[in-house]
mmCIF file of C-alpha atoms in Angstrom:
data_model
loop_
_atom_site.group_PDB
_atom_site.id
_atom_site.type_symbol
_atom_site.label_atom_id
_atom_site.label_comp_id
_atom_site.label_asym_id
_atom_site.label_seq_id
_atom_site.Cartn_x
_atom_site.Cartn_y
_atom_site.Cartn_z
ATOM 1 C CA UNK A 1 31.052 7.933 -6.426
ATOM 2 C CA UNK A 2 30.989 4.648 -8.330
ATOM 3 C CA UNK A 3 27.552 3.717 -9.647
ATOM 4 C CA UNK A 4 26.675 0.478 -11.383
ATOM 5 C CA UNK A 5 23.597 -0.941 -13.087
ATOM 6 C CA UNK A 6 21.789 -3.571 -11.043
ATOM 7 C CA UNK A 7 20.819 -6.257 -13.566
ATOM 8 C CA UNK A 8 17.842 -7.264 -11.390
ATOM 9 C CA UNK A 9 16.112 -3.905 -11.667
ATOM 10 C CA UNK A 10 17.913 -2.099 -14.491
ATOM 11 C CA UNK A 11 18.474 0.817 -12.122
ATOM 12 C CA UNK A 12 21.731 2.584 -11.330
ATOM 13 C CA UNK A 13 22.828 2.105 -7.703
ATOM 14 C CA UNK A 14 25.749 3.127 -5.515
ATOM 15 C CA UNK A 15 28.388 0.405 -5.543
ATOM 16 C CA UNK A 16 29.361 1.371 -1.994
ATOM 17 C CA UNK A 17 26.353 2.979 -0.260
ATOM 18 C CA UNK A 18 28.145 3.260 3.105
ATOM 19 C CA UNK A 19 31.298 5.360 3.053
ATOM 20 C CA UNK A 20 34.280 3.112 3.747
ATOM 21 C CA UNK A 21 31.941 0.239 4.603
ATOM 22 C CA UNK A 22 33.205 -3.210 3.621
ATOM 23 C CA UNK A 23 31.861 -4.289 0.215
ATOM 24 C CA UNK A 24 31.930 -7.921 -0.852
ATOM 25 C CA UNK A 25 32.491 -8.618 -4.554
ATOM 26 C CA UNK A 26 31.610 -12.163 -5.652
ATOM 27 C CA UNK A 27 32.545 -13.429 -9.112
ATOM 28 C CA UNK A 28 30.197 -16.253 -10.161
ATOM 29 C CA UNK A 29 31.778 -18.399 -12.870
ATOM 30 C CA UNK A 30 30.743 -21.514 -14.749
ATOM 31 C CA UNK A 31 34.058 -23.041 -15.755
ATOM 32 C CA UNK A 32 37.043 -22.104 -17.857
ATOM 33 C CA UNK A 33 35.660 -20.316 -20.909
ATOM 34 C CA UNK A 34 36.087 -16.807 -22.370
ATOM 35 C CA UNK A 35 32.870 -15.475 -20.826
ATOM 36 C CA UNK A 36 33.728 -16.725 -17.331
ATOM 37 C CA UNK A 37 37.146 -15.176 -17.758
ATOM 38 C CA UNK A 38 35.431 -11.884 -18.604
ATOM 39 C CA UNK A 39 33.255 -12.219 -15.487
ATOM 40 C CA UNK A 40 36.411 -12.580 -13.395
ATOM 41 C CA UNK A 41 38.025 -9.613 -15.164
ATOM 42 C CA UNK A 42 34.978 -7.376 -14.559
ATOM 43 C CA UNK A 43 34.981 -8.396 -10.886
ATOM 44 C CA UNK A 44 38.685 -7.473 -10.700
ATOM 45 C CA UNK A 45 37.905 -4.128 -12.330
ATOM 46 C CA UNK A 46 35.113 -3.516 -9.812
ATOM 47 C CA UNK A 47 37.462 -4.267 -6.915
ATOM 48 C CA UNK A 48 40.068 -1.862 -8.288
ATOM 49 C CA UNK A 49 37.525 0.927 -8.793
ATOM 50 C CA UNK A 50 36.140 0.523 -5.281
ATOM 51 C CA UNK A 51 39.601 0.534 -3.732
ATOM 52 C CA UNK A 52 40.563 3.662 -5.685
ATOM 53 C CA UNK A 53 37.543 5.313 -4.054
ATOM 54 C CA UNK A 54 38.719 4.279 -0.589
ATOM 55 C CA UNK A 55 36.270 1.381 -0.107
ATOM 56 C CA UNK A 56 37.588 -1.789 1.579
ATOM 57 C CA UNK A 57 36.738 -4.854 -0.506
ATOM 58 C CA UNK A 58 36.401 -8.573 0.154
ATOM 59 C CA UNK A 59 36.817 -10.373 -3.191
ATOM 60 C CA UNK A 60 35.494 -13.930 -3.594
ATOM 61 C CA UNK A 61 35.414 -16.435 -6.450
ATOM 62 C CA UNK A 62 32.363 -18.708 -6.585
ATOM 63 C CA UNK A 63 31.943 -21.585 -9.023
ATOM 64 C CA UNK A 64 31.892 -25.355 -8.982
ATOM 65 C CA UNK A 65 33.790 -26.103 -12.182
ATOM 66 C CA UNK A 66 37.467 -25.644 -13.113
ATOM 67 C CA UNK A 67 38.057 -23.074 -10.415
ATOM 68 C CA UNK A 68 41.805 -23.742 -10.189
ATOM 69 C CA UNK A 69 42.213 -23.465 -13.958
ATOM 70 C CA UNK A 70 40.201 -20.242 -14.007
ATOM 71 C CA UNK A 71 42.349 -18.794 -11.226
ATOM 72 C CA UNK A 72 45.493 -19.545 -13.231
ATOM 73 C CA UNK A 73 44.029 -18.003 -16.389
ATOM 74 C CA UNK A 74 42.905 -14.964 -14.407
ATOM 75 C CA UNK A 75 46.350 -14.509 -12.858
ATOM 76 C CA UNK A 76 47.897 -14.543 -16.332
ATOM 77 C CA UNK A 77 45.384 -11.857 -17.306
ATOM 78 C CA UNK A 78 46.438 -9.655 -14.372
ATOM 79 C CA UNK A 79 43.496 -10.481 -12.098
ATOM 80 C CA UNK A 80 44.494 -10.243 -8.465
ATOM 81 C CA UNK A 81 43.783 -13.232 -6.160
ATOM 82 C CA UNK A 82 40.195 -13.820 -5.052
ATOM 83 C CA UNK A 83 39.397 -15.829 -1.931
ATOM 84 C CA UNK A 84 37.333 -19.010 -2.081
ATOM 85 C CA UNK A 85 33.616 -18.262 -2.180
ATOM 86 C CA UNK A 86 30.611 -20.484 -1.642
ATOM 87 C CA UNK A 87 28.821 -20.822 1.678
ATOM 88 C CA UNK A 88 30.404 -17.685 3.093
ATOM 89 C CA UNK A 89 28.701 -15.692 5.813
ATOM 90 C CA UNK A 90 28.727 -11.907 5.929
ATOM 91 C CA UNK A 91 31.995 -10.183 6.678
ATOM 92 C CA UNK A 92 32.438 -8.059 9.772
ATOM 93 C CA UNK A 93 30.965 -4.630 9.061
ATOM 94 C CA UNK A 94 29.870 -5.691 5.566
ATOM 95 C CA UNK A 95 27.728 -2.988 3.952
ATOM 96 C CA UNK A 96 26.840 -4.510 0.580
ATOM 97 C CA UNK A 97 27.363 -7.562 -1.633
ATOM 98 C CA UNK A 98 27.918 -7.146 -5.373
ATOM 99 C CA UNK A 99 27.491 -10.268 -7.503
ATOM 100 C CA UNK A 100 29.250 -10.338 -10.883
ATOM 101 C CA UNK A 101 27.535 -12.911 -13.095
ATOM 102 C CA UNK A 102 27.359 -13.963 -16.728
ATOM 103 C CA UNK A 103 24.138 -13.153 -18.572
ATOM 104 C CA UNK A 104 21.711 -16.038 -18.196
ATOM 105 C CA UNK A 105 23.813 -17.580 -15.433
ATOM 106 C CA UNK A 106 23.304 -17.581 -11.686
ATOM 107 C CA UNK A 107 20.723 -15.233 -10.173
ATOM 108 C CA UNK A 108 21.851 -14.641 -6.582
ATOM 109 C CA UNK A 109 19.988 -12.179 -4.405
ATOM 110 C CA UNK A 110 21.355 -8.691 -4.010
ATOM 111 C CA UNK A 111 22.910 -6.321 -6.519
ATOM 112 C CA UNK A 112 23.988 -8.074 -9.713
ATOM 113 C CA UNK A 113 26.451 -6.875 -12.351
ATOM 114 C CA UNK A 114 25.629 -8.764 -15.555
ATOM 115 C CA UNK A 115 28.479 -9.530 -17.943
ATOM 116 C CA UNK A 116 27.676 -10.072 -21.620
ATOM 117 C CA UNK A 117 29.188 -13.049 -23.459
ATOM 118 C CA UNK A 118 32.464 -13.210 -25.334
ATOM 119 C CA UNK A 119 32.378 -14.452 -28.904
ATOM 120 C CA UNK A 120 35.723 -16.171 -29.422
ATOM 121 C CA UNK A 121 36.963 -16.108 -33.029
ATOM 122 C CA UNK A 122 40.696 -15.850 -32.370
ATOM 123 C CA UNK A 123 43.053 -18.617 -33.472
ATOM 124 C CA UNK A 124 43.808 -20.864 -30.524
ATOM 125 C CA UNK A 125 42.439 -20.727 -26.958
ATOM 126 C CA UNK A 126 42.733 -17.747 -24.574
ATOM 127 C CA UNK A 127 45.716 -19.411 -22.896
ATOM 128 C CA UNK A 128 47.702 -18.969 -26.145
ATOM 129 C CA UNK A 129 46.844 -15.256 -26.367
ATOM 130 C CA UNK A 130 48.924 -12.294 -25.185
ATOM 131 C CA UNK A 131 47.214 -11.640 -21.810
ATOM 132 C CA UNK A 132 47.616 -7.855 -21.876
ATOM 133 C CA UNK A 133 46.246 -7.673 -25.425
ATOM 134 C CA UNK A 134 43.265 -9.795 -24.423
ATOM 135 C CA UNK A 135 42.646 -7.645 -21.340
ATOM 136 C CA UNK A 136 42.679 -4.481 -23.451
ATOM 137 C CA UNK A 137 40.417 -6.060 -26.084
ATOM 138 C CA UNK A 138 37.829 -6.922 -23.446
ATOM 139 C CA UNK A 139 37.974 -3.341 -22.145
ATOM 140 C CA UNK A 140 36.951 -1.863 -25.509
ATOM 141 C CA UNK A 141 33.287 -2.638 -24.777
ATOM 142 C CA UNK A 142 31.227 -2.110 -21.638
ATOM 143 C CA UNK A 143 30.629 -5.194 -19.519
ATOM 144 C CA UNK A 144 26.973 -5.277 -20.587
ATOM 145 C CA UNK A 145 27.859 -5.366 -24.297
ATOM 146 C CA UNK A 146 28.892 -8.590 -26.080
ATOM 147 C CA UNK A 147 32.433 -8.503 -27.393
ATOM 148 C CA UNK A 148 34.082 -10.401 -30.240
ATOM 149 C CA UNK A 149 37.694 -11.430 -29.805
ATOM 150 C CA UNK A 150 39.348 -12.154 -33.140
ATOM 151 C CA UNK A 151 42.811 -11.869 -34.647
ATOM 152 C CA UNK A 152 42.233 -8.305 -35.878
ATOM 153 C CA UNK A 153 41.056 -7.073 -32.470
ATOM 154 C CA UNK A 154 44.029 -8.667 -30.715
ATOM 155 C CA UNK A 155 46.480 -7.245 -33.257
ATOM 156 C CA UNK A 156 45.026 -3.766 -32.745
ATOM 157 C CA UNK A 157 45.304 -4.150 -28.966
ATOM 158 C CA UNK A 158 48.939 -5.285 -29.234
ATOM 159 C CA UNK A 159 49.761 -2.310 -31.441
ATOM 160 C CA UNK A 160 48.092 0.091 -29.008
ATOM 161 C CA UNK A 161 49.849 -1.409 -26.001
ATOM 162 C CA UNK A 162 53.216 -1.271 -27.708
ATOM 163 C CA UNK A 163 52.727 2.366 -28.694
ATOM 164 C CA UNK A 164 51.484 3.419 -25.255
ATOM 165 C CA UNK A 165 54.228 1.579 -23.386
ATOM 166 C CA UNK A 166 56.924 3.166 -25.546
ATOM 167 C CA UNK A 167 55.342 6.581 -25.067
ATOM 168 C CA UNK A 168 55.076 6.154 -21.286
ATOM 169 C CA UNK A 169 58.739 5.130 -21.121
ATOM 170 C CA UNK A 170 59.717 8.227 -23.126
ATOM 171 C CA UNK A 171 57.491 10.564 -21.085
ATOM 172 C CA UNK A 172 59.093 9.248 -17.897
ATOM 173 C CA UNK A 173 62.352 10.961 -18.901
ATOM 174 C CA UNK A 174 60.650 14.361 -18.758
ATOM 175 C CA UNK A 175 60.007 16.458 -15.600
ATOM 176 C CA UNK A 176 57.027 15.170 -13.652
ATOM 177 C CA UNK A 177 53.773 17.120 -13.762
ATOM 178 C CA UNK A 178 50.509 16.378 -11.935
ATOM 179 C CA UNK A 179 47.530 14.854 -13.687
ATOM 180 C CA UNK A 180 45.476 17.856 -14.889
ATOM 181 C CA UNK A 181 42.322 18.281 -12.812
ATOM 182 C CA UNK A 182 40.088 18.132 -15.879
ATOM 183 C CA UNK A 183 41.713 14.920 -17.084
ATOM 184 C CA UNK A 184 41.458 13.292 -13.645
ATOM 185 C CA UNK A 185 37.784 14.287 -13.528
ATOM 186 C CA UNK A 186 37.186 12.824 -17.004
ATOM 187 C CA UNK A 187 38.835 9.526 -16.026
ATOM 188 C CA UNK A 188 36.886 9.187 -12.806
ATOM 189 C CA UNK A 189 33.654 10.249 -14.491
ATOM 190 C CA UNK A 190 34.126 7.407 -16.985
ATOM 191 C CA UNK A 191 34.988 4.585 -14.631
ATOM 192 C CA UNK A 192 32.506 5.683 -11.958
ATOM 193 C CA UNK A 193 29.750 5.529 -14.594
ATOM 194 C CA UNK A 194 29.093 1.781 -14.610
ATOM 195 C CA UNK A 195 32.796 0.896 -15.093
ATOM 196 C CA UNK A 196 32.975 2.533 -18.528
ATOM 197 C CA UNK A 197 36.414 1.285 -19.577
ATOM 198 C CA UNK A 198 35.774 2.337 -23.178
ATOM 199 C CA UNK A 199 35.377 5.882 -21.866
ATOM 200 C CA UNK A 200 38.642 5.617 -19.922
ATOM 201 C CA UNK A 201 40.425 4.493 -23.088
ATOM 202 C CA UNK A 202 38.969 7.456 -24.997
ATOM 203 C CA UNK A 203 40.414 9.826 -22.379
ATOM 204 C CA UNK A 204 43.832 8.196 -22.725
ATOM 205 C CA UNK A 205 43.726 8.577 -26.518
ATOM 206 C CA UNK A 206 42.839 12.253 -26.107
ATOM 207 C CA UNK A 207 45.755 12.754 -23.706
ATOM 208 C CA UNK A 208 48.089 10.961 -26.104
ATOM 209 C CA UNK A 209 47.172 13.357 -28.921
ATOM 210 C CA UNK A 210 46.922 16.617 -26.915
ATOM 211 C CA UNK A 211 49.986 18.645 -27.907
ATOM 212 C CA UNK A 212 49.242 21.173 -25.151
ATOM 213 C CA UNK A 213 49.906 18.690 -22.350
ATOM 214 C CA UNK A 214 53.390 18.358 -20.843
ATOM 215 C CA UNK A 215 54.931 14.924 -21.244
ATOM 216 C CA UNK A 216 55.295 14.621 -17.465
ATOM 217 C CA UNK A 217 51.534 15.105 -17.110
ATOM 218 C CA UNK A 218 50.891 12.470 -19.758
ATOM 219 C CA UNK A 219 53.077 10.020 -17.840
ATOM 220 C CA UNK A 220 51.275 10.623 -14.548
ATOM 221 C CA UNK A 221 47.888 10.344 -16.292
ATOM 222 C CA UNK A 222 48.693 6.955 -17.797
ATOM 223 C CA UNK A 223 50.190 5.669 -14.539
ATOM 224 C CA UNK A 224 47.075 6.823 -12.666
ATOM 225 C CA UNK A 225 44.637 5.234 -15.129
ATOM 226 C CA UNK A 226 46.613 2.000 -15.066
ATOM 227 C CA UNK A 227 45.794 1.563 -11.383
ATOM 228 C CA UNK A 228 42.325 0.725 -12.682
ATOM 229 C CA UNK A 229 43.098 -0.861 -16.045
ATOM 230 C CA UNK A 230 45.997 -3.071 -14.948
ATOM 231 C CA UNK A 231 47.573 -3.047 -18.420
ATOM 232 C CA UNK A 232 51.166 -2.639 -17.173
ATOM 233 C CA UNK A 233 51.566 0.573 -19.133
ATOM 234 C CA UNK A 234 54.874 1.265 -17.321
ATOM 235 C CA UNK A 235 56.296 -2.014 -18.640
ATOM 236 C CA UNK A 236 59.063 -0.336 -20.672
ATOM 237 C CA UNK A 237 60.299 2.076 -17.997
ATOM 238 C CA UNK A 238 64.072 2.293 -18.063
ATOM 239 C CA UNK A 239 64.249 1.926 -21.825
ATOM 240 C CA UNK A 240 66.445 4.501 -23.625
ATOM 241 C CA UNK A 241 64.650 7.743 -24.440
#
């Protein structure tokens, strides 16, 4: 079961306290800047994790400034569409509202997921950056930890993505095997523990290096994890082995 830290109390709470009850996820942004983009990305991650657990989600974007521009930047980053937020009443059968906010920003009532700031030191704006590399870079730290995006971090992310995509394409040519139960448990344990994407990435690195695992199992593991991460790890499928 997915548990997150409520920034109001510092306590860990169930993200979906009612089984299969509708959960509203609201992303509160303050314009087009790297931190607001991270807020939107964390909200997208929360939606994906809830849906993987079988929870229906109503995703909303709230913010008065540059909302259209932020939507476009989010789409480039692989964020799925959010409905317009604001003065929205409760949804039919709504069990809980989760507010994803930047640290020091809005303080709405209810459970709050606080997102630490992004320190931007990369050349050029986010719009000039490889979206998948930026997404992966932001996943290397937990949402509550500040993250620095610079040229070195983006280069490392691009290298990792290229290596993983080539490996996934090669593994796809091998007989399919199920995700090992222990690996599936490790993945879910990571992302259900306060959306620990860094932990998910550590599991993927372990799978990549585990010579005992069949290539078909590696492929299914990466495809499964990508339902959460949204890194398009199957991008190179169809490439020659």
